Coordinates of C-alpha atoms in Angstrom, one line a residue:
M1 CA 170.4 65.4 141.8
S2 CA 169.6 66.8 145.3
E3 CA 166.3 66.7 147.2
T4 CA 164.6 68.7 149.9
L5 CA 164.1 67.5 153.5
R6 CA 161.7 69.0 156.0
G7 CA 163.0 69.2 159.5
V8 CA 161.5 69.8 162.9
G9 CA 159.5 73.0 163.0
G10 CA 159.0 73.0 159.2
D11 CA 162.4 74.3 158.3
E12 CA 163.9 73.0 155.0
R13 CA 167.4 72.1 154.1
E14 CA 169.1 70.7 151.0
R15 CA 170.4 67.2 151.2
E16 CA 173.5 66.5 149.1
P17 CA 173.6 63.4 147.0
A18 CA 174.7 60.2 148.8
G19 CA 178.4 60.1 149.5
F20 CA 178.8 63.9 148.8
E21 CA 179.7 66.6 151.3
T22 CA 180.6 70.2 150.5
G23 CA 182.3 70.8 153.8
G24 CA 179.9 73.3 155.3
S25 CA 179.4 76.7 153.7
R26 CA 182.6 76.7 151.6
P27 CA 182.2 77.3 147.9
P28 CA 182.3 74.1 145.8
A29 CA 185.8 73.2 144.5
M30 CA 186.9 71.3 141.4
S31 CA 187.3 68.2 143.5
D32 CA 183.6 68.4 144.4
V33 CA 182.7 68.5 140.8
A34 CA 184.9 65.5 140.0
K35 CA 183.3 63.5 142.9
L36 CA 179.8 64.4 141.9
A37 CA 180.4 63.6 138.2
G38 CA 182.3 60.4 139.0
V39 CA 185.4 61.5 137.1
S40 CA 189.0 62.6 137.9
H41 CA 190.1 66.1 138.8
Q42 CA 192.1 66.1 135.5
T43 CA 188.9 65.4 133.5
V44 CA 187.1 68.3 135.1
S45 CA 190.1 70.5 134.2
R46 CA 190.0 69.3 130.6
V47 CA 186.2 70.1 130.3
L48 CA 186.8 73.6 131.8
N49 CA 189.5 74.2 129.2
D50 CA 187.6 72.8 126.2
H51 CA 190.1 70.0 125.7
P52 CA 189.1 67.9 122.7
N53 CA 190.0 64.5 124.2
V54 CA 186.9 64.2 126.4
K55 CA 183.9 62.0 125.5
E56 CA 180.7 64.0 124.9
A57 CA 178.8 62.0 127.5
T58 CA 181.5 62.7 130.1
R59 CA 181.6 66.3 129.1
E60 CA 177.9 66.6 129.7
R61 CA 178.1 64.9 133.0
V62 CA 180.8 67.3 134.2
R63 CA 178.8 70.3 133.0
A64 CA 175.7 69.0 134.8
A65 CA 177.7 68.7 138.0
I66 CA 179.0 72.2 137.6
A67 CA 175.5 73.5 137.2
E68 CA 174.2 71.5 140.1
L69 CA 176.9 72.8 142.5
G70 CA 177.1 76.3 141.1
Y71 CA 180.9 75.8 140.7
R72 CA 182.9 78.8 139.5
R73 CA 186.5 78.6 138.5
N74 CA 188.9 80.4 140.9
E75 CA 190.4 82.9 138.5
A76 CA 192.7 84.3 141.1
A77 CA 194.3 81.0 141.8
R78 CA 194.4 80.2 138.1
A79 CA 196.3 83.5 137.5
L80 CA 198.9 82.6 140.1
V81 CA 199.6 79.3 138.2
T82 CA 199.4 80.6 134.6
R83 CA 200.6 84.2 135.3
R84 CA 197.6 85.3 133.2
T85 CA 194.2 86.7 134.3
G86 CA 192.4 86.0 131.0
A87 CA 191.5 89.7 130.9
I88 CA 192.6 92.6 128.6
G89 CA 192.1 96.3 128.8
V90 CA 190.8 98.4 125.9
I91 CA 191.4 102.2 125.7
T92 CA 189.3 104.1 123.3
E93 CA 188.2 107.7 123.0
D94 CA 184.9 109.0 124.3
S95 CA 183.4 109.4 120.8
P96 CA 180.3 108.2 118.9
L97 CA 182.2 108.0 115.6
F98 CA 181.6 104.8 113.6
G99 CA 185.2 103.6 113.1
P100 CA 186.3 103.6 116.8
T101 CA 182.9 102.1 117.8
M102 CA 183.0 99.3 115.3
T103 CA 186.7 98.6 116.2
L104 CA 185.7 98.3 119.9
I105 CA 182.8 95.9 119.0
A106 CA 185.1 93.8 116.8
V107 CA 187.7 93.5 119.6
E108 CA 185.0 92.6 122.2
N109 CA 183.5 89.9 119.9
A110 CA 186.9 88.4 119.2
A111 CA 187.8 88.3 122.8
R112 CA 184.5 86.8 123.9
S113 CA 184.9 84.0 121.3
Q114 CA 188.1 82.9 122.9
G115 CA 187.0 83.3 126.5
T116 CA 188.9 86.5 127.2
Y117 CA 187.4 89.2 129.3
V118 CA 187.5 92.9 128.3
S119 CA 187.6 95.9 130.5
V120 CA 187.0 99.2 128.6
A121 CA 188.2 102.7 129.6
T122 CA 187.4 105.8 127.6
V123 CA 189.5 109.0 127.4
T124 CA 188.1 112.4 126.5
R125 CA 191.5 113.6 125.3
W126 CA 194.6 111.7 124.2
E127 CA 196.8 113.5 126.8
V128 CA 199.8 111.6 128.1
S129 CA 198.8 112.1 131.7
S130 CA 195.3 110.8 131.3
V131 CA 196.3 107.9 129.1
Q132 CA 199.0 106.8 131.4
A133 CA 196.7 107.1 134.4
T134 CA 194.3 104.7 132.6
L135 CA 197.2 102.3 131.8
E136 CA 198.2 102.4 135.5
H137 CA 194.6 101.5 136.4
F138 CA 194.8 98.5 134.1
L139 CA 198.1 97.5 135.7
D140 CA 196.5 97.5 139.1
Q141 CA 193.7 95.3 137.7
G142 CA 196.3 92.8 136.6
V143 CA 195.2 92.6 132.9
D144 CA 197.3 90.6 130.6
G145 CA 197.7 93.4 128.1
V146 CA 196.0 96.5 126.7
V147 CA 194.5 97.2 123.3
V148 CA 194.6 100.9 122.4
I149 CA 192.2 102.1 119.6
A150 CA 194.4 104.9 118.4
S151 CA 192.7 107.0 115.9
H152 CA 195.1 109.9 115.6
D153 CA 198.6 111.2 116.4
E154 CA 198.1 112.1 120.0
A155 CA 197.1 108.6 120.9
V156 CA 200.3 107.2 119.4
R157 CA 202.4 109.7 121.3
A158 CA 200.7 109.0 124.6
V159 CA 201.2 105.2 124.5
R160 CA 204.4 104.8 122.6
D161 CA 206.7 104.2 125.5
Y162 CA 204.4 102.1 127.7
S163 CA 204.9 98.7 126.1
R164 CA 208.0 98.3 128.3
R165 CA 205.6 97.7 131.3
L166 CA 202.6 96.1 129.7
P167 CA 201.9 94.2 126.4
V168 CA 200.3 96.8 124.1
V169 CA 198.5 96.4 120.7
M170 CA 197.6 99.6 118.9
V171 CA 194.6 99.5 116.5
G172 CA 194.9 102.2 113.8
P173 CA 198.6 102.8 113.0
T174 CA 200.2 100.6 110.4
R175 CA 203.5 100.7 112.2
V176 CA 204.9 102.2 115.5
N177 CA 208.5 102.3 116.4
G178 CA 209.4 100.1 119.4
D179 CA 207.8 96.9 120.8
I180 CA 204.2 97.7 120.0
H181 CA 202.2 95.4 117.8
T182 CA 199.8 97.1 115.4
V183 CA 196.6 96.1 113.6
A184 CA 194.9 98.4 111.1
V185 CA 192.4 98.4 108.3
N186 CA 194.2 99.0 105.0
Q187 CA 192.8 102.5 104.6
Y188 CA 195.1 103.3 101.7
A189 CA 194.1 100.2 99.7
G190 CA 190.4 100.9 100.6
A191 CA 190.6 104.4 99.1
G192 CA 192.2 102.8 96.0
L193 CA 189.2 100.5 95.7
A194 CA 186.8 103.5 95.8
V195 CA 188.8 105.5 93.2
G196 CA 189.3 102.4 91.0
H197 CA 185.6 101.8 91.0
L198 CA 184.9 105.3 89.8
L199 CA 187.8 105.1 87.2
D200 CA 186.3 101.9 85.8
L201 CA 183.0 103.7 85.4
G202 CA 184.8 106.3 83.2
H203 CA 185.4 109.1 85.7
T204 CA 188.6 111.1 85.7
D205 CA 187.4 114.3 87.6
I206 CA 187.2 112.7 91.1
L207 CA 187.2 115.1 94.0
H208 CA 188.2 114.0 97.5
V209 CA 186.6 115.4 100.6
S210 CA 189.1 114.6 103.3
G211 CA 188.8 113.9 107.0
P212 CA 190.6 115.7 109.9
P213 CA 194.4 115.9 109.1
K214 CA 195.4 114.6 112.6
W215 CA 193.5 111.4 112.0
L216 CA 195.6 108.4 110.7
D217 CA 192.7 107.1 108.7
A218 CA 192.0 110.4 107.0
R219 CA 195.6 110.8 105.9
A220 CA 195.8 107.2 104.6
R221 CA 192.6 107.6 102.6
E222 CA 193.7 110.8 101.1
R223 CA 197.0 109.3 100.0
G224 CA 195.2 106.3 98.5
W225 CA 192.9 108.6 96.5
L226 CA 195.8 110.7 95.3
D227 CA 198.0 107.8 94.2
A228 CA 195.2 106.0 92.5
M229 CA 194.4 109.2 90.5
L230 CA 198.1 109.8 89.5
Q231 CA 198.6 106.2 88.6
A232 CA 195.6 106.4 86.2
G233 CA 197.1 109.6 84.6
A234 CA 194.2 111.7 85.9
V235 CA 194.8 115.3 87.1
P236 CA 193.3 115.6 90.6
R237 CA 191.7 118.7 92.0
D238 CA 192.9 119.9 95.4
P239 CA 191.2 117.9 98.1
V240 CA 188.5 119.7 100.1
P241 CA 189.3 119.6 103.8
G242 CA 186.5 118.3 106.1
D243 CA 185.9 116.4 109.3
W244 CA 183.7 113.4 110.0
T245 CA 180.3 115.0 110.2
A246 CA 177.3 115.1 107.8
S247 CA 176.8 118.8 108.6
T248 CA 180.3 119.6 107.1
G249 CA 179.5 117.4 104.1
F250 CA 176.3 119.4 103.6
A251 CA 178.2 122.8 103.9
I252 CA 180.8 121.5 101.4
G253 CA 178.0 120.5 99.0
R254 CA 176.4 123.9 99.2
R255 CA 179.7 125.6 98.5
L256 CA 180.5 123.4 95.5
L257 CA 177.0 124.2 94.1
G258 CA 177.6 127.9 94.7
E259 CA 180.8 127.8 92.7
R260 CA 179.3 126.0 89.6
D261 CA 179.4 129.2 87.5
V262 CA 183.2 129.4 88.1
R263 CA 184.0 125.7 88.1
P264 CA 181.7 122.8 87.2
L265 CA 180.9 120.1 89.7
P266 CA 183.3 117.2 89.5
T267 CA 181.7 114.1 87.9
A268 CA 182.4 112.1 91.1
I269 CA 183.3 112.7 94.7
F270 CA 185.0 110.3 97.1
T271 CA 184.4 111.3 100.7
A272 CA 186.6 110.2 103.7
N273 CA 183.6 108.7 105.4
D274 CA 179.9 108.0 104.9
Q275 CA 178.7 110.9 107.1
L276 CA 180.4 113.4 104.8
A277 CA 178.7 111.6 101.9
L278 CA 175.3 111.8 103.6
G279 CA 175.7 115.6 103.9
L280 CA 176.7 115.9 100.2
L281 CA 173.6 113.9 99.2
H282 CA 171.4 116.2 101.2
A283 CA 172.9 119.3 99.6
F284 CA 172.5 117.9 96.1
A285 CA 169.0 116.7 96.7
D286 CA 168.0 120.2 97.9
A287 CA 169.4 121.8 94.8
G288 CA 167.8 119.2 92.4
V289 CA 171.2 117.7 91.4
S290 CA 170.7 114.1 90.4
V291 CA 173.0 111.5 92.0
P292 CA 174.5 109.6 90.2
R293 CA 173.4 111.0 86.8
E294 CA 175.1 114.4 87.4
V295 CA 177.6 113.5 90.1
S296 CA 178.6 110.1 91.7
V297 CA 179.3 109.9 95.4
V298 CA 181.3 107.2 97.1
G299 CA 181.9 107.0 100.9
F300 CA 184.0 104.9 103.3
D301 CA 183.0 102.8 106.3
D302 CA 179.6 101.3 105.3
V303 CA 177.8 102.7 108.3
E304 CA 174.6 101.1 109.5
G305 CA 171.8 102.4 107.3
S306 CA 174.0 103.5 104.4
E307 CA 172.0 101.2 102.1
H308 CA 169.0 103.5 102.9
F309 CA 170.6 106.8 102.1
F310 CA 169.0 108.5 99.1
P311 CA 170.2 107.1 96.8
P312 CA 171.8 104.1 98.6
L313 CA 175.4 104.8 99.1
T314 CA 178.3 103.1 97.3
T315 CA 181.0 102.7 100.0
V316 CA 184.1 100.9 101.2
T317 CA 183.3 98.1 103.7
P318 CA 186.2 97.2 106.1
D319 CA 186.5 93.7 107.4
W320 CA 185.6 94.4 111.0
A321 CA 185.5 90.7 112.1
A322 CA 189.0 90.2 110.7
L323 CA 190.2 93.3 112.5
G324 CA 189.1 92.0 115.9
A325 CA 190.5 88.5 115.3
R326 CA 193.9 89.8 114.2
C327 CA 194.0 92.2 117.2
L328 CA 193.6 89.2 119.6
E329 CA 196.2 87.3 117.7
R330 CA 198.7 90.2 118.1
M331 CA 197.7 90.5 121.8
T332 CA 198.6 86.8 122.3
A333 CA 201.9 87.4 120.5
A334 CA 202.7 90.5 122.7
I335 CA 201.9 88.6 125.9
D336 CA 204.3 85.8 124.7
H337 CA 207.0 88.4 124.0
L338 CA 207.1 87.7 120.3
P339 CA 208.7 90.3 118.0
A340 CA 206.3 93.2 117.2
E341 CA 204.5 93.1 113.9
G342 CA 202.2 95.3 112.0
V343 CA 199.1 93.6 110.4
L344 CA 196.8 95.0 107.8
V345 CA 193.2 94.0 107.3
G346 CA 191.4 94.3 104.0
A347 CA 188.2 96.0 102.8
R348 CA 185.9 95.6 99.8
I349 CA 183.8 98.0 97.7
T350 CA 180.1 97.7 98.2
V351 CA 178.5 99.1 95.0
R352 CA 175.0 100.7 95.3
A353 CA 173.0 103.3 93.5
S354 CA 175.0 106.5 94.3
S355 CA 177.7 105.7 91.7
G356 CA 177.3 105.5 87.9
P357 CA 179.0 106.6 84.6
P358 CA 180.0 110.3 84.3
R359 CA 177.6 112.8 82.9
R360 CA 178.2 113.8 79.3

């Protein structure tokens, strides 16, 4: 749409299309796009905001003009008018654990799909001072709100009172007192799915290897296991305390094997996450214990590669995409000052080769 002219001395300059001037070195404005595309200022605005009432040919002409001019929307000016920046902050912990990582990815994907920008900050410890310093940083950035991926009690305490200054959505708790919207995977129901699957196979001696007690997910999964057992009339063993690591699962497996002369192995084990299950599978394989013929193992999270454990792991698969979408919905509600709500997202059982009928 433009052409190159060669001037005296061989210098080159860009000639604008006939009847079009950019006004020197100033950046192109929406009016420039409208003039080049031969449409109104309002039509350009509709195209930029994905308004449905624009003919496709017109939409393409406006997009071509935007590309030709290198036009970029003035987000600062837009924020003055709408009182929104189109950006949210996300606080998560400095951790490689699967659950927080997948939650962050889910939130980012959902935000990107609706044109919202995400600024991420990590904290090493959920201390009130460090979390509030991060929230102050987001306030200085002018974000519309903050998503807090709150995995355990310290996170809830650190953020609880901050919703008075900034819209906050917490991912993890099922409910927080005050004006904080919450979104969470239904960990309790997910654990019930795992235990229900094993009960349907005929198991009644189902041991639970739990996660760290300060973690919200760990406590909910333990409650789900216990209630499912009691409702089925089964007598549960005491849960074995663990953490989130495969090495702890391996150590617990070795200990259970060493106690076989005193107490037989359970016929099935439900672990609080897949890494604990991976460690158990390793310990059983080293000892020649067949899974699932001698003991079934079921995990939680459906981590990348769990279908390639040996044997492939039966596990609970959270609906990560729904988690991200519901989180952005709650953020919009928080920004609009709607009453705080708690939203639960479902999960499903993914059955693989690590679970089967109980041994005789």
